[in-house]
Short mmCIF file of C-alpha atoms in Angstrom, two decimals:
data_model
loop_
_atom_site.label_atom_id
_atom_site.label_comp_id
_atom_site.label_asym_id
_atom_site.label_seq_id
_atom_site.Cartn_x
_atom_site.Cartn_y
_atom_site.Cartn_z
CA UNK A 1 15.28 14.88 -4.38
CA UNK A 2 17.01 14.54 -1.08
CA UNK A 3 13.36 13.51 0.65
CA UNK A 4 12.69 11.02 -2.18
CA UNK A 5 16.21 8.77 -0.82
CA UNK A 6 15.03 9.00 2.64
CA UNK A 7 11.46 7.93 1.69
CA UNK A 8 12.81 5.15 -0.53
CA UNK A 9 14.98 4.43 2.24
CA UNK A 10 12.67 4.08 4.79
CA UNK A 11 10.60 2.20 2.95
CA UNK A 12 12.87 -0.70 1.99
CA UNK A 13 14.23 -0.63 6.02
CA UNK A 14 10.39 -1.13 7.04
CA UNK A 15 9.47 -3.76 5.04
CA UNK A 16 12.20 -5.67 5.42
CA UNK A 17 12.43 -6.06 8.62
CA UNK A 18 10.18 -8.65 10.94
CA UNK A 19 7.34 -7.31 12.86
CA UNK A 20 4.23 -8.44 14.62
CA UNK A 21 0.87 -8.12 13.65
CA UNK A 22 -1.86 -7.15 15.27
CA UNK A 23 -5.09 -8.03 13.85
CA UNK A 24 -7.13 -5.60 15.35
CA UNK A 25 -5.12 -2.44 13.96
CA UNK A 26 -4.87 -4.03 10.28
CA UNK A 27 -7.98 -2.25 9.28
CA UNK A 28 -6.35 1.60 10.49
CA UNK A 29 -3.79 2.23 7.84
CA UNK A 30 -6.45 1.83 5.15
CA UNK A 31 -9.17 3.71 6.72
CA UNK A 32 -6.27 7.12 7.07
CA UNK A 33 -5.03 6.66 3.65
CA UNK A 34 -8.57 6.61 2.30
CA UNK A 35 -9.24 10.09 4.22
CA UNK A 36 -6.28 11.46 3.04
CA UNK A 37 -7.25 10.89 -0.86
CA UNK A 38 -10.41 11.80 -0.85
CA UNK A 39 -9.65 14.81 0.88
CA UNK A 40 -6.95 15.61 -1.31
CA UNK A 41 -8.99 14.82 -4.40
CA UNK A 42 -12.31 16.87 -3.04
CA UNK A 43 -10.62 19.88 -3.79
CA UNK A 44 -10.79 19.11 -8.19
CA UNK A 45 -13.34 18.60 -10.23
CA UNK A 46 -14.53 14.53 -10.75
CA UNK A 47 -15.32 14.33 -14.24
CA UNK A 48 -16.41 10.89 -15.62
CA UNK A 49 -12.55 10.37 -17.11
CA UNK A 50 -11.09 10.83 -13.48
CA UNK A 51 -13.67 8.28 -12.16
CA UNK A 52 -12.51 5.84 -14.77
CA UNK A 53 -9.10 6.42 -13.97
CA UNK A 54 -9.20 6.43 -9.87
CA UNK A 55 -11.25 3.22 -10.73
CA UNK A 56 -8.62 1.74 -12.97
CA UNK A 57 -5.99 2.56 -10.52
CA UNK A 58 -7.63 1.39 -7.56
CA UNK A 59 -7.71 -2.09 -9.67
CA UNK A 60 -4.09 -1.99 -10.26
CA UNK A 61 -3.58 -1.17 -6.77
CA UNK A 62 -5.55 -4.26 -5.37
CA UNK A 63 -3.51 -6.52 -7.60
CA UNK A 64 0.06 -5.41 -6.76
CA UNK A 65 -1.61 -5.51 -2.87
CA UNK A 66 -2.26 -9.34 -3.60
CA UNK A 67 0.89 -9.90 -5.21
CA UNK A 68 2.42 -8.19 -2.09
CA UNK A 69 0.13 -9.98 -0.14
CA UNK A 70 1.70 -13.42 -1.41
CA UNK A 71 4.95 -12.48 -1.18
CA UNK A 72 4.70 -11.70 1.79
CA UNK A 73 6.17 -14.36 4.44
CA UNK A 74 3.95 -14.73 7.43
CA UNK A 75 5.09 -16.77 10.63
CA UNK A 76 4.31 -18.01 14.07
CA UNK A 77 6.81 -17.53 17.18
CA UNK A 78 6.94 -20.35 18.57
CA UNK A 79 7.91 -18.90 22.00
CA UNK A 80 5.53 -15.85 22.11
CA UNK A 81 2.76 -17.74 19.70
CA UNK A 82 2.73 -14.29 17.93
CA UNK A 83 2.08 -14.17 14.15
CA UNK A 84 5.41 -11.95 12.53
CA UNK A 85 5.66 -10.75 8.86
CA UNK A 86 8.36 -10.03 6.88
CA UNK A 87 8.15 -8.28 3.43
CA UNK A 88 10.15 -8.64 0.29
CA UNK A 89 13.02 -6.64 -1.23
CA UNK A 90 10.48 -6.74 -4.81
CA UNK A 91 7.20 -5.43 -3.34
CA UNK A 92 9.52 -2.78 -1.57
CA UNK A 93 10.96 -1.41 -5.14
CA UNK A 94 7.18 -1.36 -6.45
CA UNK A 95 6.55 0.63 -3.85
CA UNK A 96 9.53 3.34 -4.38
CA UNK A 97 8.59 3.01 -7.96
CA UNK A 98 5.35 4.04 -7.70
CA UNK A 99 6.68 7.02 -5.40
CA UNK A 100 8.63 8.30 -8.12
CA UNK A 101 6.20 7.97 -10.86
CA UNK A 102 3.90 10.01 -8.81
CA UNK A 103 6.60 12.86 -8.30
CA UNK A 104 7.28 12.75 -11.82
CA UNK A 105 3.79 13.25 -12.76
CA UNK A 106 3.49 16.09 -10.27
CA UNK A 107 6.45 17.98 -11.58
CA UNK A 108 4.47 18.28 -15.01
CA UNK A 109 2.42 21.21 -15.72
CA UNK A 110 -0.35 22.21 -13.56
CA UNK A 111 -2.92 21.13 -16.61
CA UNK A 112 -5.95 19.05 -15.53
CA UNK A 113 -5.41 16.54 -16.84
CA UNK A 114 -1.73 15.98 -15.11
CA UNK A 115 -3.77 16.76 -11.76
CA UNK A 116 -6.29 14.08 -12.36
CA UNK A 117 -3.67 11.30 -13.44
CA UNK A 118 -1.52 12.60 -10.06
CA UNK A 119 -4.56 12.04 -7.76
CA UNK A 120 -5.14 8.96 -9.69
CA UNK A 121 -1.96 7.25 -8.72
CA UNK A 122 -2.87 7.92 -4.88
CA UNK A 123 -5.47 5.14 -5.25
CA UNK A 124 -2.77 2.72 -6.74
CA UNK A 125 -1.40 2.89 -2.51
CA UNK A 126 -4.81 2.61 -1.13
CA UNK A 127 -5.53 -0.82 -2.95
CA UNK A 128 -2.36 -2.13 -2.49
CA UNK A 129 -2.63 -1.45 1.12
CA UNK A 130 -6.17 -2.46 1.62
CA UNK A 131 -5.76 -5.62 -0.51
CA UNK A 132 -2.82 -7.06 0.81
CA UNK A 133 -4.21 -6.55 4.32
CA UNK A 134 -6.91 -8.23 3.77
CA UNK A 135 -5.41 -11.29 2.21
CA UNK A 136 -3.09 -11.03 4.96
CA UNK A 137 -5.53 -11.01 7.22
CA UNK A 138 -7.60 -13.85 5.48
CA UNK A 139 -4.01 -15.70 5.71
CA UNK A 140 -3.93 -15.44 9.28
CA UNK A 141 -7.15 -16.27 10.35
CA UNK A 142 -6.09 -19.73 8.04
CA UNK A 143 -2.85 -20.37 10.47
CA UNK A 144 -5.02 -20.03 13.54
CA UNK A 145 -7.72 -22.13 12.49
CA UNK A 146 -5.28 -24.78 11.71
CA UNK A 147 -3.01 -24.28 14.79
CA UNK A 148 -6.37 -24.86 16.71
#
């Protein structure tokens, strides 16, 4: 339980605070996340059930990654020129939410079923993170072109 209150912890210190982003790494995080599940999920069966509900997931991930996305304040230093970001205190408790509703489910019997809706929640992550990078990146590219 101990490693859950870091986690959360980190979490909410990291997106709080401003940092800089570089548009050539935004497409990294995604790309490792997406290795880690389906490596993690390779090891189970996929049944059609667990393809509906990675898919479903995945959906639900994209839209809380757009919602982060928007919520999401994005700014140019005006001495550097650099674009900063700056998260919010209510994408950051969607985020520890989801992290305990996955260690919840994994505490559940070893049935599965439980196993499939565990490795489903991993995709909830990987949409959120690949969606909200992209609209962040889309967001970006927006400031420059009208800073030009």
């Amino acid at each position: 339980m101990m490693n859950i209150v870091v986690t959360a912890l980190i979490i909410l210190l990291l997106s709080m605070r401003e940092k800089e982003v570089k548009l050539e790494r935004m497409w990294l995080m995604p790309v490792i996340v997406a290795i880690a599940i389906f490596s993690s999920i390779s090891q189970g069966p996929v049944t059609g059930l667990t393809l509906l509900l990675y898919t479903l997931f995945l959906v639900i991930g994209c839209a809380i990654g757009i919602w982060r996305a928007w919520m999401e304040r994005l700014r140019v230093d005006p001495a550097t020129g650099k674009v900063m970001s700056k998260g919010s205190m209510g994408t950051a408790l969607v985020l520890i939410i989801i992290m305990l509703l996955k260690h919840y489910v994994s505490t559940l019997d070893v049935h599965h079923s439980v196993v499939s809706l565990s490795n489903a929640l991993l995709f909830i992550p990987l949409g959120s993170i690949a969606a909200r990078r992209v609209l962040v990146y889309m967001r970006i590219r927006q400031m420059q072109g009208s800073n030009v």
